[in-house]
């Protein structure tokens, strides 16, 4: 009977260890609470206010800030300047108060820094001319043109697009930089994100200027992203490229109605899986000591935001292309999870009041007490782009 | 999650050839059949409540799948390196159904976790089919399998289970 008692104990212990161990280590709760339209629009508005409150007289923004020491850490990145401008135009398009004016001041600074590059123009502040800053500036200007119906920047947009098209190799790869000394793109230099930023901008141009020949270069880059990029540029693990997702979403929405090719669709599915797995992991992170030990620190809002941007882009495809439709529910679930995490992690007015300079804190996202302007950019874009997802879920519930 | 993988994983994770070695002291097929029915009911109930249970615990289907692959995989590795021993029997033979047939042999924690994951992702069907295959095989092979054959069959089943575990793990990680 002693042997039996021992075996009973071992059996009970094995059940306890399996379920307790799984909960403690493998299946931590994914903290994806419900999120409402009001919460999201409030969070977007707060982020928009952060940009308005922290914009310099010349149109640039506070780049990096330590709330504990109330220190402007300095530095600047013009790709992120373009990204913030673009994101603010997205916010303006959904009616965020003040976003248009803030974005326009950012645009004015960018347009003051356009340089001649061959037949086109590029946004650059130093000797180095990179594709990414021009790509996102152009994407932002297209956004502005679409919702204001103003064509005041059409010449600049065409010139920026000309520069970007000139950076595309026959394979569809986008060369990251242009050398003003040689008057040609720098060969063999590629960037993680400039490729997708450029193709997204050109995809938007193709829709707005259908007779100007932007569709073919866009498709060339999209095909390259879908079939070659990770291998050719030796990127492993594959890049969870939210800009590529923006591109695919834009192509899918073209009124020419071509839709995505099988390769592009397959790539969209791979991206969904990359974004989804990262969201599931990130949502298990909390600020507890145990979570820190087994899951690590919470990621930057910029990183989390890019996942939301990618997923919301793919959600649009899943709504219109039945080949991606089987993933629609999961994509929506992960996209909304990102939004709920971002809403939870944003610095509130109450939090901000505890610091020396509340207006540099409120509406921002911090990691280790530091925020960088692209935290607000990507978080804001992810949030506002989740609004149609929330709407679709509400319709389903009804 | 692929339905065929889920069914094969359920059946292989039970490892009938190993279970019959553990239950070699149990007389006749009766206790195994009854214990098998109880275990089947347990897996069926687990699969039925899986969606609401996982939802309540804030666990997504892919993460439950990863967890299931994790425990089934560990159990398979343990079975590679350990010899099964016949379970001690209770003094009252009628209790054989509960011990050692239902617990610990047929209703097992790793299979319950797998039933949770499969039930939530695919419904109760694959859970019932997979468990039925494993349980029926256990009843059919009980006290009919030579030791040497049982050992080989068990080893092959472990290889199958590990293959399914790898598929479940990769698919779980790379799910949306």
mmCIF file of C-alpha atoms in Angstrom, chain B residues 93-165:
data_model
loop_
_atom_site.group_PDB
_atom_site.id
_atom_site.type_symbol
_atom_site.label_atom_id
_atom_site.label_comp_id
_atom_site.label_asym_id
_atom_site.label_seq_id
_atom_site.Cartn_x
_atom_site.Cartn_y
_atom_site.Cartn_z
ATOM 1 C CA UNK B 93 -10.150 -4.892 -7.287
ATOM 2 C CA UNK B 94 -13.212 -2.867 -8.208
ATOM 3 C CA UNK B 95 -11.132 0.301 -7.707
ATOM 4 C CA UNK B 96 -8.833 -0.848 -10.512
ATOM 5 C CA UNK B 97 -10.928 1.153 -12.932
ATOM 6 C CA UNK B 98 -10.015 4.363 -11.187
ATOM 7 C CA UNK B 99 -6.484 3.322 -10.203
ATOM 8 C CA UNK B 100 -4.358 2.522 -12.144
ATOM 9 C CA UNK B 101 -6.490 2.390 -15.297
ATOM 10 C CA UNK B 102 -8.097 5.833 -15.467
ATOM 11 C CA UNK B 103 -5.419 7.462 -13.340
ATOM 12 C CA UNK B 104 -2.567 7.580 -14.079
ATOM 13 C CA UNK B 105 -2.632 5.499 -17.263
ATOM 14 C CA UNK B 106 -5.422 6.695 -19.527
ATOM 15 C CA UNK B 107 -6.497 10.124 -18.298
ATOM 16 C CA UNK B 108 -3.229 11.991 -18.441
ATOM 17 C CA UNK B 109 -2.224 15.620 -17.914
ATOM 18 C CA UNK B 110 -0.330 15.984 -21.197
ATOM 19 C CA UNK B 111 -3.293 14.613 -23.118
ATOM 20 C CA UNK B 112 -5.663 16.885 -21.215
ATOM 21 C CA UNK B 113 -3.584 19.913 -22.224
ATOM 22 C CA UNK B 114 -3.571 18.642 -25.816
ATOM 23 C CA UNK B 115 -7.356 18.152 -25.655
ATOM 24 C CA UNK B 116 -7.671 21.750 -24.468
ATOM 25 C CA UNK B 117 -5.613 23.070 -27.379
ATOM 26 C CA UNK B 118 -7.231 20.881 -30.020
ATOM 27 C CA UNK B 119 -10.717 21.376 -28.617
ATOM 28 C CA UNK B 120 -10.402 25.132 -28.681
ATOM 29 C CA UNK B 121 -8.921 25.283 -32.174
ATOM 30 C CA UNK B 122 -10.813 22.493 -33.934
ATOM 31 C CA UNK B 123 -13.696 21.456 -31.697
ATOM 32 C CA UNK B 124 -14.371 18.168 -29.939
ATOM 33 C CA UNK B 125 -14.308 15.977 -33.072
ATOM 34 C CA UNK B 126 -10.564 15.476 -33.492
ATOM 35 C CA UNK B 127 -10.147 15.067 -29.728
ATOM 36 C CA UNK B 128 -12.717 12.287 -29.581
ATOM 37 C CA UNK B 129 -11.392 10.549 -32.703
ATOM 38 C CA UNK B 130 -7.758 10.730 -31.579
ATOM 39 C CA UNK B 131 -8.542 9.620 -28.035
ATOM 40 C CA UNK B 132 -10.791 6.804 -29.290
ATOM 41 C CA UNK B 133 -8.019 5.471 -31.528
ATOM 42 C CA UNK B 134 -5.528 5.516 -28.665
ATOM 43 C CA UNK B 135 -7.919 4.086 -26.082
ATOM 44 C CA UNK B 136 -9.260 1.362 -28.370
ATOM 45 C CA UNK B 137 -5.714 0.375 -29.278
ATOM 46 C CA UNK B 138 -4.848 0.169 -25.592
ATOM 47 C CA UNK B 139 -7.806 -2.128 -24.878
ATOM 48 C CA UNK B 140 -7.097 -4.211 -27.964
ATOM 49 C CA UNK B 141 -3.412 -4.679 -27.172
ATOM 50 C CA UNK B 142 -3.799 -5.298 -23.451
ATOM 51 C CA UNK B 143 -2.206 -8.612 -22.382
ATOM 52 C CA UNK B 144 -1.861 -9.656 -26.015
ATOM 53 C CA UNK B 145 1.372 -7.953 -26.890
ATOM 54 C CA UNK B 146 4.733 -9.669 -26.398
ATOM 55 C CA UNK B 147 7.146 -7.553 -24.348
ATOM 56 C CA UNK B 148 9.638 -7.107 -27.178
ATOM 57 C CA UNK B 149 6.916 -6.047 -29.650
ATOM 58 C CA UNK B 150 5.418 -3.681 -27.105
ATOM 59 C CA UNK B 151 8.809 -2.027 -26.608
ATOM 60 C CA UNK B 152 9.298 -1.492 -30.337
ATOM 61 C CA UNK B 153 5.758 -0.309 -30.879
ATOM 62 C CA UNK B 154 6.140 2.124 -27.994
ATOM 63 C CA UNK B 155 9.381 3.498 -29.459
ATOM 64 C CA UNK B 156 7.763 3.998 -32.865
ATOM 65 C CA UNK B 157 4.795 5.734 -31.241
ATOM 66 C CA UNK B 158 7.153 8.083 -29.392
ATOM 67 C CA UNK B 159 8.843 9.012 -32.673
ATOM 68 C CA UNK B 160 5.431 9.713 -34.195
ATOM 69 C CA UNK B 161 4.435 11.783 -31.159
ATOM 70 C CA UNK B 162 7.644 13.843 -31.331
ATOM 71 C CA UNK B 163 7.099 14.460 -35.045
ATOM 72 C CA UNK B 164 3.599 15.723 -34.295
ATOM 73 C CA UNK B 165 4.969 17.837 -31.439
#
